PDB file of C-alpha atoms in Angstrom:
ATOM      1  CA  MET V   1      30.533   3.857   9.320  1.00  0.00           C
ATOM      2  CA  ILE V   2      27.943   2.094  11.458  1.00  0.00           C
ATOM      3  CA  ARG V   3      29.062   2.072  15.105  1.00  0.00           C
ATOM      4  CA  LYS V   4      25.677   1.681  16.825  1.00  0.00           C
ATOM      5  CA  LEU V   5      22.921  -0.838  16.097  1.00  0.00           C
ATOM      6  CA  SER V   6      19.523  -0.013  17.622  1.00  0.00           C
ATOM      7  CA  ILE V   7      16.451  -2.252  17.505  1.00  0.00           C
ATOM      8  CA  TRP V   8      12.838  -1.088  17.620  1.00  0.00           C
ATOM      9  CA  VAL V   9      10.027  -3.659  17.455  1.00  0.00           C
ATOM     10  CA  SER V  10       6.623  -2.103  16.886  1.00  0.00           C
ATOM     11  CA  ARG V  11       3.846  -2.757  19.371  1.00  0.00           C
ATOM     12  CA  THR V  12       1.052  -1.919  16.932  1.00  0.00           C
ATOM     13  CA  THR V  13      -0.329  -3.371  13.719  1.00  0.00           C
ATOM     14  CA  ASP V  14      -1.840  -0.028  12.665  1.00  0.00           C
ATOM     15  CA  PRO V  15      -0.240   0.544   9.233  1.00  0.00           C
ATOM     16  CA  TYR V  16      -0.417   4.341   9.428  1.00  0.00           C
ATOM     17  CA  ALA V  17       1.227   4.387  12.857  1.00  0.00           C
ATOM     18  CA  ASN V  18       3.964   2.072  11.588  1.00  0.00           C
ATOM     19  CA  LEU V  19       4.705   4.251   8.558  1.00  0.00           C
ATOM     20  CA  ALA V  20       4.810   7.253  10.861  1.00  0.00           C
ATOM     21  CA  ALA V  21       7.305   5.489  13.136  1.00  0.00           C
ATOM     22  CA  GLU V  22       9.379   4.502  10.104  1.00  0.00           C
ATOM     23  CA  GLU V  23       9.525   8.103   8.876  1.00  0.00           C
ATOM     24  CA  PHE V  24      10.357   9.419  12.344  1.00  0.00           C
ATOM     25  CA  LEU V  25      13.175   6.921  12.851  1.00  0.00           C
ATOM     26  CA  THR V  26      14.589   7.712   9.418  1.00  0.00           C
ATOM     27  CA  PHE V  27      14.785  11.445  10.031  1.00  0.00           C
ATOM     28  CA  HIS V  28      15.991  11.148  13.632  1.00  0.00           C
ATOM     29  CA  VAL V  29      18.644   8.458  13.232  1.00  0.00           C
ATOM     30  CA  GLN V  30      21.986   9.509  14.672  1.00  0.00           C
ATOM     31  CA  PRO V  31      25.252   9.682  12.706  1.00  0.00           C
ATOM     32  CA  ASP V  32      26.946   6.260  12.506  1.00  0.00           C
ATOM     33  CA  GLU V  33      23.739   4.564  13.735  1.00  0.00           C
ATOM     34  CA  CYS V  34      21.623   1.888  12.075  1.00  0.00           C
ATOM     35  CA  ILE V  35      18.113   1.411  13.427  1.00  0.00           C
ATOM     36  CA  LEU V  36      16.536  -1.935  12.578  1.00  0.00           C
ATOM     37  CA  PHE V  37      12.777  -1.458  12.786  1.00  0.00           C
ATOM     38  CA  LEU V  38      10.620  -4.618  12.790  1.00  0.00           C
ATOM     39  CA  TRP V  39       6.877  -4.261  12.295  1.00  0.00           C
ATOM     40  CA  GLN V  40       3.630  -5.840  11.115  1.00  0.00           C
ATOM     41  CA  ASN V  41       0.527  -4.417   9.461  1.00  0.00           C
ATOM     42  CA  ALA V  42      -2.942  -5.875   9.773  1.00  0.00           C
ATOM     43  CA  HIS V  43      -4.811  -6.577   6.499  1.00  0.00           C
ATOM     44  CA  SER V  44      -3.406  -3.859   4.248  1.00  0.00           C
ATOM     45  CA  VAL V  45      -2.312  -3.154   0.710  1.00  0.00           C
ATOM     46  CA  VAL V  46       0.754  -0.924   0.659  1.00  0.00           C
ATOM     47  CA  ILE V  47       1.433   0.879  -2.606  1.00  0.00           C
ATOM     48  CA  GLY V  48       4.462   2.787  -3.859  1.00  0.00           C
ATOM     49  CA  ARG V  49       4.691   6.574  -3.745  1.00  0.00           C
ATOM     50  CA  ASN V  50       3.868   7.014  -7.453  1.00  0.00           C
ATOM     51  CA  GLN V  51       1.242   4.336  -8.000  1.00  0.00           C
ATOM     52  CA  ASN V  52      -2.415   4.559  -8.901  1.00  0.00           C
ATOM     53  CA  CYS V  53      -4.126   2.667  -6.091  1.00  0.00           C
ATOM     54  CA  TRP V  54      -7.193   1.770  -8.203  1.00  0.00           C
ATOM     55  CA  LYS V  55      -4.972   0.250 -10.858  1.00  0.00           C
ATOM     56  CA  GLU V  56      -2.988  -1.781  -8.316  1.00  0.00           C
ATOM     57  CA  CYS V  57      -5.644  -3.240  -6.032  1.00  0.00           C
ATOM     58  CA  ARG V  58      -9.338  -3.706  -5.431  1.00  0.00           C
ATOM     59  CA  VAL V  59      -9.683  -0.648  -3.215  1.00  0.00           C
ATOM     60  CA  THR V  60     -13.429  -0.819  -2.632  1.00  0.00           C
ATOM     61  CA  GLU V  61     -13.360  -4.529  -1.805  1.00  0.00           C
ATOM     62  CA  LEU V  62     -10.327  -4.125   0.463  1.00  0.00           C
ATOM     63  CA  GLU V  63     -11.900  -1.347   2.509  1.00  0.00           C
ATOM     64  CA  ARG V  64     -15.301  -3.051   2.583  1.00  0.00           C
ATOM     65  CA  ASP V  65     -13.566  -6.062   4.141  1.00  0.00           C
ATOM     66  CA  GLY V  66     -12.013  -3.907   6.860  1.00  0.00           C
ATOM     67  CA  GLY V  67      -8.604  -3.528   5.178  1.00  0.00           C
ATOM     68  CA  HIS V  68      -6.419  -0.463   4.813  1.00  0.00           C
ATOM     69  CA  LEU V  69      -4.986   1.222   1.755  1.00  0.00           C
ATOM     70  CA  VAL V  70      -1.527   2.587   2.554  1.00  0.00           C
ATOM     71  CA  ARG V  71       0.755   4.769   0.423  1.00  0.00           C
ATOM     72  CA  ARG V  72       4.398   4.707   1.514  1.00  0.00           C
ATOM     73  CA  LEU V  73       7.202   7.193   0.938  1.00  0.00           C
ATOM     74  CA  SER V  74       9.312   4.857  -1.183  1.00  0.00           C
ATOM     75  CA  GLY V  75       8.750   3.841  -4.790  1.00  0.00           C
ATOM     76  CA  GLY V  76       8.247   0.331  -6.113  1.00  0.00           C
ATOM     77  CA  GLY V  77       5.189  -1.859  -6.396  1.00  0.00           C
ATOM     78  CA  ALA V  78       2.140  -2.837  -4.389  1.00  0.00           C
ATOM     79  CA  VAL V  79       2.364  -5.460  -1.647  1.00  0.00           C
ATOM     80  CA  TYR V  80      -0.164  -7.183   0.588  1.00  0.00           C
ATOM     81  CA  HIS V  81       0.380  -7.234   4.360  1.00  0.00           C
ATOM     82  CA  ASP V  82      -1.284  -9.298   7.040  1.00  0.00           C
ATOM     83  CA  LEU V  83      -0.093 -10.766  10.334  1.00  0.00           C
ATOM     84  CA  GLY V  84       1.712 -13.552   8.494  1.00  0.00           C
ATOM     85  CA  ASN V  85       4.075 -10.922   7.134  1.00  0.00           C
ATOM     86  CA  LEU V  86       7.093  -9.463   8.976  1.00  0.00           C
ATOM     87  CA  ASN V  87       8.332  -6.101   7.733  1.00  0.00           C
ATOM     88  CA  PHE V  88      11.769  -4.625   8.325  1.00  0.00           C
ATOM     89  CA  THR V  89      13.351  -1.222   7.846  1.00  0.00           C
ATOM     90  CA  PHE V  90      17.019  -0.245   8.015  1.00  0.00           C
ATOM     91  CA  CYS V  91      17.188   3.466   8.930  1.00  0.00           C
ATOM     92  CA  MET V  92      20.519   5.315   8.648  1.00  0.00           C
ATOM     93  CA  LYS V  93      22.301   8.262   7.127  1.00  0.00           C
ATOM     94  CA  LYS V  94      22.617   7.983   3.352  1.00  0.00           C
ATOM     95  CA  GLU V  95      26.427   7.907   3.551  1.00  0.00           C
ATOM     96  CA  ASP V  96      26.253   4.762   5.704  1.00  0.00           C
ATOM     97  CA  SER V  97      23.932   2.829   3.397  1.00  0.00           C
ATOM     98  CA  ASN V  98      25.160  -0.318   1.698  1.00  0.00           C
ATOM     99  CA  VAL V  99      22.499  -2.382  -0.066  1.00  0.00           C
ATOM    100  CA  ILE V 100      24.656  -5.500  -0.285  1.00  0.00           C
ATOM    101  CA  ARG V 101      25.334  -5.435   3.453  1.00  0.00           C
ATOM    102  CA  GLN V 102      21.678  -4.772   4.260  1.00  0.00           C
ATOM    103  CA  MET V 103      20.544  -7.608   2.004  1.00  0.00           C
ATOM    104  CA  LEU V 104      23.123  -9.856   3.646  1.00  0.00           C
ATOM    105  CA  VAL V 105      21.273  -9.439   6.945  1.00  0.00           C
ATOM    106  CA  ILE V 106      18.178 -10.952   5.300  1.00  0.00           C
ATOM    107  CA  LEU V 107      20.065 -13.756   3.583  1.00  0.00           C
ATOM    108  CA  ARG V 108      21.907 -14.756   6.761  1.00  0.00           C
ATOM    109  CA  ALA V 109      18.674 -14.703   8.756  1.00  0.00           C
ATOM    110  CA  ALA V 110      17.192 -17.171   6.256  1.00  0.00           C
ATOM    111  CA  ALA V 111      20.411 -19.220   6.289  1.00  0.00           C
ATOM    112  CA  SER V 112      20.132 -19.640  10.059  1.00  0.00           C
ATOM    113  CA  PHE V 113      17.140 -21.884   9.295  1.00  0.00           C
ATOM    114  CA  GLY V 114      19.049 -23.841   6.662  1.00  0.00           C
ATOM    115  CA  LEU V 115      17.658 -21.975   3.647  1.00  0.00           C
ATOM    116  CA  ASN V 116      19.878 -21.030   0.712  1.00  0.00           C
ATOM    117  CA  ALA V 117      18.481 -17.566  -0.050  1.00  0.00           C
ATOM    118  CA  GLN V 118      19.841 -15.342  -2.791  1.00  0.00           C
ATOM    119  CA  MET V 119      19.407 -11.803  -4.096  1.00  0.00           C
ATOM    120  CA  THR V 120      17.307 -11.697  -7.260  1.00  0.00           C
ATOM    121  CA  GLY V 121      15.675  -9.179  -9.568  1.00  0.00           C
ATOM    122  CA  ARG V 122      15.431  -5.661  -8.222  1.00  0.00           C
ATOM    123  CA  ASN V 123      17.046  -6.300  -4.842  1.00  0.00           C
ATOM    124  CA  ASP V 124      14.573  -8.998  -3.855  1.00  0.00           C
ATOM    125  CA  ALA V 125      15.391 -12.183  -1.961  1.00  0.00           C
ATOM    126  CA  ALA V 126      14.332 -15.646  -3.067  1.00  0.00           C
ATOM    127  CA  VAL V 127      14.757 -19.326  -2.346  1.00  0.00           C
ATOM    128  CA  GLY V 128      14.769 -21.663  -5.335  1.00  0.00           C
ATOM    129  CA  GLY V 129      13.560 -18.861  -7.588  1.00  0.00           C
ATOM    130  CA  LEU V 130      10.547 -18.065  -5.397  1.00  0.00           C
ATOM    131  CA  LYS V 131      10.498 -14.596  -3.833  1.00  0.00           C
ATOM    132  CA  PHE V 132       9.958 -14.212  -0.106  1.00  0.00           C
ATOM    133  CA  SER V 133      11.189 -10.646   0.299  1.00  0.00           C
ATOM    134  CA  GLY V 134      10.564  -7.535  -1.791  1.00  0.00           C
ATOM    135  CA  ASN V 135      12.570  -4.393  -1.056  1.00  0.00           C
ATOM    136  CA  ALA V 136      12.310  -0.646  -1.680  1.00  0.00           C
ATOM    137  CA  PHE V 137      14.387   2.415  -0.796  1.00  0.00           C
ATOM    138  CA  TYR V 138      13.969   6.057   0.158  1.00  0.00           C
ATOM    139  CA  ASP V 139      16.359   8.911   0.855  1.00  0.00           C
ATOM    140  CA  SER V 140      15.883  12.590   1.554  1.00  0.00           C
ATOM    141  CA  HIS V 141      18.134  15.297   2.982  1.00  0.00           C
ATOM    142  CA  GLY V 142      20.869  12.814   3.767  1.00  0.00           C
ATOM    143  CA  CYS V 143      18.556  10.379   5.575  1.00  0.00           C
ATOM    144  CA  TYR V 144      17.839   6.943   4.158  1.00  0.00           C
ATOM    145  CA  TYR V 145      15.812   3.817   4.644  1.00  0.00           C
ATOM    146  CA  HIS V 146      15.719   0.379   3.075  1.00  0.00           C
ATOM    147  CA  HIS V 147      12.574  -1.561   3.866  1.00  0.00           C
ATOM    148  CA  GLY V 148      10.852  -4.697   2.744  1.00  0.00           C
ATOM    149  CA  THR V 149       8.689  -7.684   3.470  1.00  0.00           C
ATOM    150  CA  LEU V 150       9.385 -11.168   4.759  1.00  0.00           C
ATOM    151  CA  LEU V 151       6.637 -13.603   3.818  1.00  0.00           C
ATOM    152  CA  ILE V 152       6.298 -15.956   6.782  1.00  0.00           C
ATOM    153  CA  ASN V 153       2.741 -17.257   6.611  1.00  0.00           C
ATOM    154  CA  VAL V 154       0.844 -14.735   4.507  1.00  0.00           C
ATOM    155  CA  ASP V 155      -2.668 -15.519   3.267  1.00  0.00           C
ATOM    156  CA  VAL V 156      -1.763 -15.902  -0.415  1.00  0.00           C
ATOM    157  CA  THR V 157      -5.443 -16.177  -1.368  1.00  0.00           C
ATOM    158  CA  SER V 158      -6.091 -12.690  -0.008  1.00  0.00           C
ATOM    159  CA  MET V 159      -2.872 -11.469  -1.580  1.00  0.00           C
ATOM    160  CA  SER V 160      -4.044 -12.620  -5.003  1.00  0.00           C
ATOM    161  CA  ARG V 161      -7.574 -11.368  -4.411  1.00  0.00           C
ATOM    162  CA  TYR V 162      -6.746  -7.779  -3.480  1.00  0.00           C
ATOM    163  CA  LEU V 163      -3.743  -7.266  -5.746  1.00  0.00           C
ATOM    164  CA  ASN V 164      -5.416  -8.293  -8.982  1.00  0.00           C
ATOM    165  CA  PRO V 165      -7.955  -5.644 -10.017  1.00  0.00           C
ATOM    166  CA  SER V 166      -9.866  -5.662 -13.273  1.00  0.00           C
ATOM    167  CA  ARG V 167      -8.188  -2.752 -15.053  1.00  0.00           C
ATOM    168  CA  GLU V 168      -8.577  -3.320 -18.776  1.00  0.00           C
ATOM    169  CA  LYS V 169     -10.369   0.011 -19.249  1.00  0.00           C
ATOM    170  CA  LEU V 170      -8.313   2.105 -16.825  1.00  0.00           C
ATOM    171  CA  ALA V 171      -5.567   4.212 -18.397  1.00  0.00           C
ATOM    172  CA  SER V 172      -3.031   5.702 -15.981  1.00  0.00           C
ATOM    173  CA  ARG V 173       0.464   7.145 -15.913  1.00  0.00           C
ATOM    174  CA  GLY V 174       1.155   5.590 -12.512  1.00  0.00           C
ATOM    175  CA  VAL V 175       3.978   3.111 -11.975  1.00  0.00           C
ATOM    176  CA  ASP V 176       2.805  -0.492 -12.377  1.00  0.00           C
ATOM    177  CA  SER V 177       3.801  -3.310 -10.041  1.00  0.00           C
ATOM    178  CA  VAL V 178       5.935  -6.218 -11.203  1.00  0.00           C
ATOM    179  CA  ARG V 179       4.414  -9.520 -10.113  1.00  0.00           C
ATOM    180  CA  SER V 180       6.620 -12.443  -9.097  1.00  0.00           C
ATOM    181  CA  ARG V 181       6.079 -15.985  -7.898  1.00  0.00           C
ATOM    182  CA  VAL V 182       6.239 -15.955  -4.127  1.00  0.00           C
ATOM    183  CA  VAL V 183       6.645 -18.415  -1.266  1.00  0.00           C
ATOM    184  CA  ASN V 184       5.987 -18.396   2.464  1.00  0.00           C
ATOM    185  CA  LEU V 185       9.117 -19.198   4.475  1.00  0.00           C
ATOM    186  CA  SER V 186       7.095 -21.354   6.877  1.00  0.00           C
ATOM    187  CA  ALA V 187       6.288 -23.652   3.933  1.00  0.00           C
ATOM    188  CA  LEU V 188      10.030 -24.199   3.458  1.00  0.00           C
ATOM    189  CA  CYS V 189      10.879 -24.511   7.146  1.00  0.00           C
ATOM    190  CA  PRO V 190       8.172 -25.044   9.800  1.00  0.00           C
ATOM    191  CA  GLU V 191      10.500 -23.598  12.467  1.00  0.00           C
ATOM    192  CA  ILE V 192      10.140 -20.166  10.903  1.00  0.00           C
ATOM    193  CA  THR V 193       7.507 -18.023  12.574  1.00  0.00           C
ATOM    194  CA  VAL V 194       7.190 -14.264  12.860  1.00  0.00           C
ATOM    195  CA  GLU V 195       8.785 -14.390  16.312  1.00  0.00           C
ATOM    196  CA  THR V 196      11.678 -16.680  15.378  1.00  0.00           C
ATOM    197  CA  MET V 197      12.390 -14.569  12.302  1.00  0.00           C
ATOM    198  CA  LYS V 198      12.455 -11.405  14.407  1.00  0.00           C
ATOM    199  CA  GLU V 199      15.182 -12.957  16.545  1.00  0.00           C
ATOM    200  CA  ALA V 200      17.025 -14.214  13.481  1.00  0.00           C
ATOM    201  CA  MET V 201      17.015 -10.741  11.905  1.00  0.00           C
ATOM    202  CA  ILE V 202      18.363  -9.130  15.074  1.00  0.00           C
ATOM    203  CA  CYS V 203      21.120 -11.741  15.444  1.00  0.00           C
ATOM    204  CA  SER V 204      21.995 -11.518  11.755  1.00  0.00           C
ATOM    205  CA  ALA V 205      22.213  -7.713  11.867  1.00  0.00           C
ATOM    206  CA  SER V 206      24.567  -7.923  14.828  1.00  0.00           C
ATOM    207  CA  GLU V 207      26.769 -10.420  12.973  1.00  0.00           C
ATOM    208  CA  VAL V 208      26.829  -8.462   9.710  1.00  0.00           C
ATOM    209  CA  TYR V 209      27.642  -5.128  11.356  1.00  0.00           C
ATOM    210  CA  GLY V 210      29.981  -6.706  13.894  1.00  0.00           C
ATOM    211  CA  ILE V 211      28.463  -4.875  16.860  1.00  0.00           C
ATOM    212  CA  PRO V 212      25.968  -5.859  19.569  1.00  0.00           C
ATOM    213  CA  ALA V 213      22.363  -4.836  19.046  1.00  0.00           C
ATOM    214  CA  GLY V 214      20.686  -2.714  21.685  1.00  0.00           C
ATOM    215  CA  PRO V 215      17.102  -1.525  22.154  1.00  0.00           C
ATOM    216  CA  PHE V 216      16.092   1.820  20.679  1.00  0.00           C
ATOM    217  CA  ASP V 217      15.423   4.333  23.462  1.00  0.00           C
ATOM    218  CA  GLU V 218      11.733   5.115  23.016  1.00  0.00           C
ATOM    219  CA  LYS V 219      12.223   8.388  24.897  1.00  0.00           C
ATOM    220  CA  ARG V 220      13.646   9.648  21.597  1.00  0.00           C
ATOM    221  CA  PHE V 221      10.164   9.522  20.077  1.00  0.00           C
ATOM    222  CA  ASP V 222       8.210  12.774  19.849  1.00  0.00           C
ATOM    223  CA  LEU V 223       4.626  11.583  20.296  1.00  0.00           C
ATOM    224  CA  GLU V 224       3.070  14.760  18.903  1.00  0.00           C
ATOM    225  CA  GLU V 225       5.203  14.596  15.774  1.00  0.00           C
ATOM    226  CA  LEU V 226       4.380  10.906  15.376  1.00  0.00           C
ATOM    227  CA  GLU V 227       0.653  11.628  15.544  1.00  0.00           C
ATOM    228  CA  HIS V 228       0.911  14.340  12.897  1.00  0.00           C
ATOM    229  CA  MET V 229       2.769  11.894  10.637  1.00  0.00           C
ATOM    230  CA  ARG V 230       0.160   9.202  11.241  1.00  0.00           C
ATOM    231  CA  GLU V 231      -2.682  11.574  10.365  1.00  0.00           C
ATOM    232  CA  ARG V 232      -0.956  12.477   7.103  1.00  0.00           C
ATOM    233  CA  PHE V 233      -0.516   8.827   6.053  1.00  0.00           C
ATOM    234  CA  ASP V 234      -4.197   8.176   6.864  1.00  0.00           C
ATOM    235  CA  SER V 235      -5.489  11.252   5.027  1.00  0.00           C
ATOM    236  CA  PHE V 236      -7.503  11.128   1.794  1.00  0.00           C
ATOM    237  CA  SER V 237      -5.109  13.561   0.106  1.00  0.00           C
ATOM    238  CA  TRP V 238      -2.115  11.298   0.789  1.00  0.00           C
ATOM    239  CA  LYS V 239      -3.716   7.938   0.026  1.00  0.00           C
ATOM    240  CA  TYR V 240      -5.852   8.880  -2.962  1.00  0.00           C
ATOM    241  CA  GLY V 241      -4.988  12.450  -3.902  1.00  0.00           C
ATOM    242  CA  GLN V 242      -1.595  12.046  -5.522  1.00  0.00           C
ATOM    243  CA  LYS V 243      -1.209  13.865  -8.841  1.00  0.00           C
ATOM    244  CA  ILE V 244      -1.588  10.798 -11.057  1.00  0.00           C
ATOM    245  CA  PRO V 245      -4.246  11.645 -13.672  1.00  0.00           C
ATOM    246  CA  PHE V 246      -6.152   8.723 -15.173  1.00  0.00           C
ATOM    247  CA  THR V 247      -9.313   7.847 -17.016  1.00  0.00           C
ATOM    248  CA  ASN V 248     -11.607   4.924 -16.420  1.00  0.00           C
ATOM    249  CA  ARG V 249     -14.594   3.474 -18.261  1.00  0.00           C
ATOM    250  CA  ILE V 250     -16.982   1.187 -16.428  1.00  0.00           C
ATOM    251  CA  GLY V 251     -20.016  -0.297 -18.058  1.00  0.00           C
ATOM    252  CA  ALA V 252     -22.452  -3.178 -18.206  1.00  0.00           C
ATOM    253  CA  ARG V 253     -25.480  -4.454 -20.115  1.00  0.00           C
ATOM    254  CA  PHE V 254     -28.787  -4.908 -18.316  1.00  0.00           C
ATOM    255  CA  ASP V 255     -32.309  -5.996 -19.261  1.00  0.00           C
ATOM    256  CA  TRP V 256     -33.263  -2.352 -19.747  1.00  0.00           C
ATOM    257  CA  GLY V 257     -30.202  -1.477 -21.886  1.00  0.00           C
ATOM    258  CA  GLU V 258     -26.491  -0.744 -21.792  1.00  0.00           C
ATOM    259  CA  ALA V 259     -24.788   1.923 -19.640  1.00  0.00           C
ATOM    260  CA  GLU V 260     -21.222   3.251 -19.552  1.00  0.00           C
ATOM    261  CA  LEU V 261     -19.684   5.760 -17.166  1.00  0.00           C
ATOM    262  CA  GLN V 262     -16.483   7.497 -18.305  1.00  0.00           C
ATOM    263  CA  LEU V 263     -14.444   9.331 -15.689  1.00  0.00           C
ATOM    264  CA  LYS V 264     -11.403  11.574 -15.812  1.00  0.00           C
ATOM    265  CA  VAL V 265      -9.780  11.686 -12.382  1.00  0.00           C
ATOM    266  CA  ASN V 266      -6.938  13.671 -10.822  1.00  0.00           C
ATOM    267  CA  ARG V 267      -5.818  13.700  -7.177  1.00  0.00           C
ATOM    268  CA  GLY V 268      -8.665  11.313  -6.417  1.00  0.00           C
ATOM    269  CA  ILE V 269     -11.329  13.799  -7.589  1.00  0.00           C
ATOM    270  CA  VAL V 270     -13.516  13.524 -10.714  1.00  0.00           C
ATOM    271  CA  GLU V 271     -12.687  16.342 -13.152  1.00  0.00           C
ATOM    272  CA  GLU V 272     -14.895  15.237 -16.055  1.00  0.00           C
ATOM    273  CA  ALA V 273     -17.563  12.562 -16.485  1.00  0.00           C
ATOM    274  CA  LEU V 274     -19.935  11.225 -19.109  1.00  0.00           C
ATOM    275  CA  LEU V 275     -22.754   8.763 -18.534  1.00  0.00           C
ATOM    276  CA  SER V 276     -24.182   7.221 -21.713  1.00  0.00           C
ATOM    277  CA  SER V 277     -26.939   4.664 -22.234  1.00  0.00           C
ATOM    278  CA  ASP V 278     -29.175   3.228 -24.918  1.00  0.00           C
ATOM    279  CA  SER V 279     -32.006   2.877 -22.392  1.00  0.00           C
ATOM    280  CA  MET V 280     -35.510   3.854 -23.447  1.00  0.00           C
ATOM    281  CA  GLU V 281     -35.550   6.064 -20.330  1.00  0.00           C
ATOM    282  CA  ALA V 282     -33.553   8.706 -22.209  1.00  0.00           C
ATOM    283  CA  ALA V 283     -34.577  11.632 -20.004  1.00  0.00           C
ATOM    284  CA  CYS V 284     -33.036   9.963 -16.968  1.00  0.00           C
ATOM    285  CA  PHE V 285     -29.560  10.003 -18.476  1.00  0.00           C
ATOM    286  CA  GLN V 286     -29.475  13.394 -20.168  1.00  0.00           C
ATOM    287  CA  ASP V 287     -26.568  15.673 -19.109  1.00  0.00           C
ATOM    288  CA  ILE V 288     -25.700  13.672 -16.009  1.00  0.00           C
ATOM    289  CA  GLY V 289     -21.919  13.674 -16.480  1.00  0.00           C
ATOM    290  CA  PRO V 290     -21.129  17.241 -15.337  1.00  0.00           C
ATOM    291  CA  GLN V 291     -22.852  16.606 -12.013  1.00  0.00           C
ATOM    292  CA  PHE V 292     -20.049  14.200 -11.043  1.00  0.00           C
ATOM    293  CA  THR V 293     -17.447  16.976 -11.233  1.00  0.00           C
ATOM    294  CA  GLY V 294     -15.744  17.414  -7.855  1.00  0.00           C
ATOM    295  CA  CYS V 295     -16.927  14.044  -6.561  1.00  0.00           C
ATOM    296  CA  ARG V 296     -14.420  11.802  -4.819  1.00  0.00           C
ATOM    297  CA  TYR V 297     -13.407   8.758  -6.838  1.00  0.00           C
ATOM    298  CA  GLU V 298     -14.892   6.340  -4.332  1.00  0.00           C
ATOM    299  CA  ALA V 299     -17.576   3.781  -5.051  1.00  0.00           C
ATOM    300  CA  GLU V 300     -19.866   4.995  -2.280  1.00  0.00           C
ATOM    301  CA  ALA V 301     -19.542   8.668  -3.278  1.00  0.00           C
ATOM    302  CA  LEU V 302     -20.087   7.998  -6.983  1.00  0.00           C
ATOM    303  CA  ALA V 303     -23.012   5.641  -6.378  1.00  0.00           C
ATOM    304  CA  HIS V 304     -24.654   8.092  -3.971  1.00  0.00           C
ATOM    305  CA  THR V 305     -24.285  10.969  -6.441  1.00  0.00           C
ATOM    306  CA  LEU V 306     -25.762   8.965  -9.312  1.00  0.00           C
ATOM    307  CA  ASP V 307     -28.575   7.535  -7.218  1.00  0.00           C
ATOM    308  CA  ASP V 308     -29.510  11.004  -5.972  1.00  0.00           C
ATOM    309  CA  ILE V 309     -29.647  12.374  -9.538  1.00  0.00           C
ATOM    310  CA  LEU V 310     -31.738   9.480 -10.829  1.00  0.00           C
ATOM    311  CA  ASN V 311     -34.075   9.667  -7.841  1.00  0.00           C
ATOM    312  CA  LYS V 312     -34.808  13.330  -8.581  1.00  0.00           C
ATOM    313  CA  ARG V 313     -35.538  12.354 -12.181  1.00  0.00           C
ATOM    314  CA  ASN V 314     -37.941   9.595 -11.078  1.00  0.00           C
ATOM    315  CA  ALA V 315     -35.860   6.854 -12.711  1.00  0.00           C
ATOM    316  CA  PRO V 316     -37.149   3.305 -12.187  1.00  0.00           C
ATOM    317  CA  GLU V 317     -35.784   1.594  -9.088  1.00  0.00           C
ATOM    318  CA  THR V 318     -34.396  -1.215 -11.270  1.00  0.00           C
ATOM    319  CA  ILE V 319     -32.125   1.205 -13.146  1.00  0.00           C
ATOM    320  CA  ARG V 320     -30.952   2.892  -9.955  1.00  0.00           C
ATOM    321  CA  HIS V 321     -30.167  -0.468  -8.342  1.00  0.00           C
ATOM    322  CA  ASP V 322     -28.355  -1.860 -11.378  1.00  0.00           C
ATOM    323  CA  LEU V 323     -26.150   1.216 -11.849  1.00  0.00           C
ATOM    324  CA  ARG V 324     -25.228   1.270  -8.175  1.00  0.00           C
ATOM    325  CA  CYS V 325     -24.173  -2.394  -8.417  1.00  0.00           C
ATOM    326  CA  MET V 326     -22.186  -1.633 -11.581  1.00  0.00           C
ATOM    327  CA  ILE V 327     -20.148   1.035  -9.806  1.00  0.00           C
ATOM    328  CA  PHE V 328     -19.377  -1.153  -6.788  1.00  0.00           C
ATOM    329  CA  GLU V 329     -18.465  -4.100  -9.018  1.00  0.00           C
ATOM    330  CA  HIS V 330     -15.964  -2.192 -11.150  1.00  0.00           C
ATOM    331  CA  LEU V 331     -14.289   0.167  -8.696  1.00  0.00           C
TER     332      LEU V 331
END
């Protein structure tokens, strides 16, 4: 039974630091305590634990534009975060969790602005059939969290841009996202801002749990442990190296002929590759595939590897340029 309600509002928009704080709070919550963690991420795509990031978003474009790819502990689909998005996490012991009660905090917060919000789909929240909050869950060793998004004034153009990759030729066993029609709460009620919604969530949590909310004692944080967690969330092996095997075929037709690169990838590393072309420069393309083995599945790494091979084979600059562009366009 929840007897203590603690509030922690993040002071950073670093997505890896926020996921580290979320994990720390989850595994250090006290018995009978609920910690409401409120946080924001700058320009990020956050994917579920078992998703293929390249199938869910335009990874190369996101990172080229200064964004962050983030893989969380919980399952579920990919979401876009920017500073128009307020995120929340309920951290508690598994035995104290109650999804209906936790969702009620969100619904009552929206109701405080005169909005008739309802639970829909897979524990999402919507107004008039338009989703403004997606939710996901995680539990381990008796510890539990329920987290989600609150769309306040998110850049929906960027959301659509980064979450809609071209993936017709990518075959993966990863879990796909379920897309829904969404709405910004500020479009429904101009009084809703990130700051006013923070206050509404805190007040609503206090009402739902029937106890006053107090600040989380930051002395409970172990800064060294937090930094180790942050480094893990920001590591290549965590973000890209999950064991989700997939194959991808990227190709294009140019003035000098057609080219196709087939890649078998596991844990973010190329295991097998085949580059084929009907170009008259046949010697340039002979037995190139095996030289990609062990290469990271990143546009820059793949393009550099291919360009280096073709340069050593004295391939025309036009071919080298076109193939480099093909890789960056399709990854």
